[in-house]
């Protein structure tokens, strides 16, 4: 009986590590992929009639996660700021993302590069251009 | 309740003391601490309310201009808009201070003060040590320990050379 239980357990482990959905052995729920996460957040900020509260809530939640948001999410968020006529929040978002990168100094320049067209289109200045990244 | 909600949409918090009275009972006075507060935090980049609540007329006109294309705004105007919504920039809120120097200085000062207190105590507070600390007593104690062969294998007496009556080199 003990051997049977052992074989069953070993089999379970094997099955669980084979499937891409439940990639962790200790959680039985489906794990969201990075693309799904990004898509979800892009959709959140793309809501045409997003209101100020939702923008703040979304942004604060996103910054709470252990990651730096992808350029496409930030693009969506910046466009939401434009719909809400809120330039200050757009600049604040850029500051927050730079701060969120922490010691990885190459993330922020990359994001600014990716967001370049959007920043130019919407007329958003980066904190560096305004000089508020310094004291 | 309705008034508070309407005010919240506008983002104002000017109802701290003046209260509208309805139906003879009155709305509960809303205290300052119960209203949304502004604070600069790294983990909360967009606070619930704007920093500047009451806008001057130039600020109001700037806000109107904000509704148009942002490319037409000058850098000063953009900074002004930022400062309306936010108090400190990330650089300002994250800056360290030199307070740690005062803290360490204070620590050392109190160590020194305590040292002085201890010295004073030794001189003026404590009485004499027991008589068992006197030199002759200690010599006799030492001899007794050696006679008893205290820790003869690896410890105390193992260091004494019993033949030559001296410590081992």
XYZ file of C-alpha atoms in Angstrom:
304
model
C 0.000 0.000 0.000
C 2.824 2.327 0.919
C 4.552 1.676 -2.389
C 1.300 2.353 -4.228
C 0.885 5.659 -2.413
C 4.460 6.586 -3.226
C 4.038 5.809 -6.924
C 0.818 7.813 -7.025
C 2.534 10.780 -5.396
C 5.512 10.595 -7.745
C 3.146 10.419 -10.687
C 1.253 13.483 -9.471
C 4.475 15.451 -9.211
C 5.436 14.429 -12.711
C 2.079 15.412 -14.136
C 2.123 18.736 -12.395
C 5.563 19.718 -13.620
C 4.784 18.646 -17.176
C 1.776 20.856 -17.796
C 2.531 24.528 -18.535
C -0.595 25.782 -16.790
C 0.068 24.723 -13.212
C 3.810 25.286 -13.291
C 4.145 25.347 -9.513
C 3.723 22.156 -7.586
C 2.145 23.764 -4.605
C -0.701 25.786 -6.095
C -3.518 24.126 -7.917
C -4.878 27.194 -9.694
C -4.091 28.344 -13.191
C -1.124 30.726 -13.368
C -1.595 33.813 -15.488
C 1.056 34.272 -18.159
C 2.946 37.515 -18.597
C 1.056 38.278 -21.793
C -2.290 37.790 -20.101
C -1.224 40.053 -17.259
C -0.106 42.769 -19.667
C -3.263 42.432 -21.750
C -5.442 42.714 -18.676
C -3.791 45.921 -17.583
C -3.750 47.448 -21.050
C -7.483 46.800 -21.245
C -7.986 48.332 -17.806
C -6.378 51.611 -18.761
C -7.884 51.610 -22.240
C -11.408 52.036 -20.941
C -12.671 55.069 -22.877
C -14.589 56.613 -19.996
C -12.068 55.745 -17.283
C -12.402 58.075 -14.330
C -9.762 59.672 -12.162
C -10.288 57.287 -9.290
C -9.858 54.244 -11.513
C -6.659 55.657 -12.939
C -5.243 56.275 -9.462
C -6.371 52.922 -8.163
C -4.968 51.103 -11.170
C -1.663 52.888 -11.043
C -1.198 52.476 -7.296
C -2.058 48.793 -7.530
C 0.302 48.276 -10.451
C 3.143 49.953 -8.602
C 2.426 47.666 -5.670
C 3.308 44.603 -7.712
C 6.811 43.182 -7.750
C 7.505 44.213 -11.329
C 8.095 47.197 -13.584
C 5.139 47.558 -15.955
C 5.683 46.943 -19.650
C 5.803 49.849 -22.046
C 2.409 48.983 -23.497
C 0.717 49.171 -20.112
C 2.331 52.542 -19.435
C 1.330 53.711 -22.888
C -2.263 52.832 -22.100
C -2.039 54.583 -18.737
C -0.562 57.740 -20.261
C -3.353 57.857 -22.801
C -5.825 57.506 -19.941
C -4.189 60.545 -18.342
C -4.709 62.408 -21.600
C -8.384 61.523 -21.641
C -8.637 62.833 -18.104
C -6.666 66.025 -18.940
C -4.138 65.169 -16.231
C -0.585 65.959 -17.268
C 0.710 65.927 -13.686
C -0.298 62.297 -13.227
C 1.393 61.362 -16.490
C 4.685 62.825 -15.283
C 4.178 61.185 -11.892
C 3.706 57.810 -13.568
C 7.062 58.173 -15.304
C 8.720 59.109 -12.019
C 7.105 56.140 -10.265
C 8.292 53.725 -12.928
C 11.844 54.990 -12.674
C 11.699 54.655 -8.913
C 10.224 51.179 -9.236
C 13.183 49.959 -11.311
C 15.348 50.428 -8.269
C 18.965 49.447 -8.868
C 18.278 48.346 -12.466
C 19.183 51.622 -14.062
C 18.746 50.436 -17.616
C 15.004 49.793 -17.419
C 13.841 53.399 -17.331
C 15.834 54.634 -20.353
C 14.537 51.636 -22.277
C 10.952 52.472 -21.357
C 11.384 56.129 -22.269
C 12.774 54.998 -25.586
C 9.796 52.701 -26.164
C 7.330 55.371 -25.095
C 9.077 58.060 -27.157
C 6.428 58.242 -29.891
C 3.595 58.364 -27.372
C 5.290 61.047 -25.289
C 5.858 63.135 -28.386
C 2.300 62.601 -29.602
C 0.672 63.561 -26.328
C 3.173 66.279 -25.511
C 4.247 64.740 -22.197
C 7.620 65.916 -20.948
C 9.738 63.493 -18.991
C 10.763 64.438 -15.442
C 14.314 64.820 -16.749
C 13.235 67.354 -19.360
C 11.475 69.372 -16.665
C 14.345 69.051 -14.228
C 12.267 67.613 -11.403
C 14.301 64.422 -11.274
C 16.952 66.443 -9.493
C 16.633 68.252 -6.202
C -23.825 61.824 2.903
C -24.933 63.079 -0.488
C -23.144 66.350 0.072
C -19.953 64.530 1.052
C -20.111 62.370 -2.033
C -20.703 65.332 -4.331
C -17.784 67.127 -2.781
C -15.567 64.092 -3.136
C -16.174 63.989 -6.903
C -14.945 67.550 -7.164
C -11.946 66.625 -5.046
C -12.456 69.281 -2.414
C -12.201 68.954 1.301
C -13.468 72.287 2.472
C -16.227 70.942 4.688
C -14.246 70.437 7.853
C -16.111 72.841 10.084
C -19.093 74.166 8.192
C -21.867 71.646 8.031
C -25.205 71.693 6.255
C -28.131 71.042 8.557
C -30.894 68.890 7.152
C -34.198 67.769 8.525
C -33.602 69.272 11.916
C -30.935 66.679 12.843
C -27.892 67.818 10.903
C -25.259 65.851 9.097
C -22.507 64.483 11.317
C -19.549 66.805 11.417
C -16.810 65.405 9.230
C -13.459 65.674 10.939
C -10.296 66.377 9.045
C -8.771 63.005 9.703
C -11.743 61.194 8.167
C -11.321 62.887 4.802
C -8.937 61.632 2.119
C -5.469 62.905 2.856
C -2.603 63.819 0.610
C 0.706 62.088 1.196
C 3.858 61.549 -0.848
C 4.816 57.898 -0.884
C 6.898 55.851 -3.269
C 4.410 53.005 -3.154
C 1.395 55.274 -3.677
C 2.398 57.519 -6.565
C -1.050 58.997 -7.212
C -2.621 60.178 -3.939
C -6.392 60.381 -3.566
C -6.529 64.149 -3.709
C -4.646 66.926 -5.363
C -2.087 68.702 -3.201
C -3.428 72.184 -3.826
C -7.144 72.236 -3.228
C -7.986 75.897 -3.655
C -6.684 77.093 -6.988
C -5.801 80.682 -7.682
C -7.218 82.189 -10.822
C -3.990 81.629 -12.773
C -3.944 78.043 -11.671
C -7.540 77.696 -12.772
C -6.762 79.112 -16.195
C -3.764 76.788 -16.422
C -6.056 73.880 -15.682
C -8.271 75.007 -18.535
C -5.257 75.165 -20.831
C -4.408 71.633 -19.771
C -7.547 70.445 -21.500
C -6.012 71.394 -24.819
C -2.849 70.049 -26.387
C -0.059 69.560 -23.898
C 2.579 70.327 -26.483
C 1.561 73.995 -26.267
C 2.426 74.154 -22.578
C 5.789 75.549 -21.627
C 8.057 73.711 -19.206
C 7.224 76.167 -16.433
C 3.518 75.594 -16.970
C 4.002 71.838 -16.866
C 5.968 72.128 -13.647
C 3.255 74.407 -12.243
C 0.615 71.797 -13.102
C 2.732 69.132 -11.437
C 3.066 71.207 -8.293
C -0.676 71.784 -8.145
C -1.279 68.050 -8.000
C 1.763 66.991 -6.048
C 3.803 68.338 -3.183
C 7.177 66.676 -3.493
C 8.652 65.060 -6.545
C 10.082 61.561 -6.198
C 13.581 62.968 -5.969
C 12.534 65.259 -3.135
C 10.589 62.639 -1.218
C 13.380 60.076 -1.477
C 16.190 62.293 -0.395
C 17.974 61.273 2.749
C 18.811 63.613 5.561
C 21.839 64.145 7.747
C 19.826 63.273 10.817
C 21.783 60.063 11.371
C 24.824 62.139 12.295
C 22.922 63.814 15.124
C 21.652 60.428 16.242
C 25.138 58.870 16.397
C 26.516 61.992 18.064
C 23.774 61.804 20.654
C 24.534 58.111 21.224
C 28.206 58.766 21.877
C 27.360 61.680 24.124
C 25.153 59.529 26.310
C 27.735 56.749 26.373
C 30.217 59.291 27.691
C 27.764 60.639 30.224
C 27.039 57.131 31.437
C 30.760 56.480 31.720
C 31.149 59.513 33.932
C 28.247 58.401 36.090
C 29.837 54.945 36.473
C 33.196 56.422 37.482
C 31.556 58.678 40.016
C 29.619 55.725 41.418
C 32.769 53.672 41.849
C 34.379 56.460 43.808
C 31.509 57.737 45.902
C 28.795 55.148 46.071
C 30.259 51.700 46.353
C 31.686 50.516 49.667
C 34.870 48.460 50.015
C 35.161 45.098 48.258
C 34.944 41.950 50.413
C 38.051 40.973 52.417
C 38.426 37.897 50.266
C 39.877 40.120 47.536
C 42.924 41.082 49.605
C 46.320 40.041 48.350
C 47.205 37.610 51.147
C 43.820 35.983 50.961
C 44.131 35.523 47.197
C 47.609 33.987 47.572
C 46.274 31.499 50.094
C 43.304 30.794 47.846
C 45.570 30.110 44.911
C 47.751 27.770 46.980
C 44.646 25.922 48.172
C 43.462 25.445 44.600
C 46.808 24.000 43.568
C 46.877 21.717 46.620
C 43.403 20.488 45.695
C 44.587 19.828 42.141
C 41.768 21.867 40.607
C 41.300 20.810 36.915
C 44.575 18.841 36.817
C 44.144 17.350 33.336
C 43.671 20.295 31.009
C 42.760 23.229 33.235
C 44.152 25.209 36.116
C 46.512 22.789 37.918
C 47.765 21.326 34.665
C 49.557 24.623 34.103
C 51.479 24.371 37.386
C 54.800 22.591 37.561
C 54.628 20.786 40.922
C 58.306 19.733 40.867
C 59.777 23.152 40.364
C 56.953 24.973 42.171
C 56.284 27.416 39.352
C 53.972 27.889 36.433
C 54.792 25.846 33.405
C 56.400 27.783 30.619
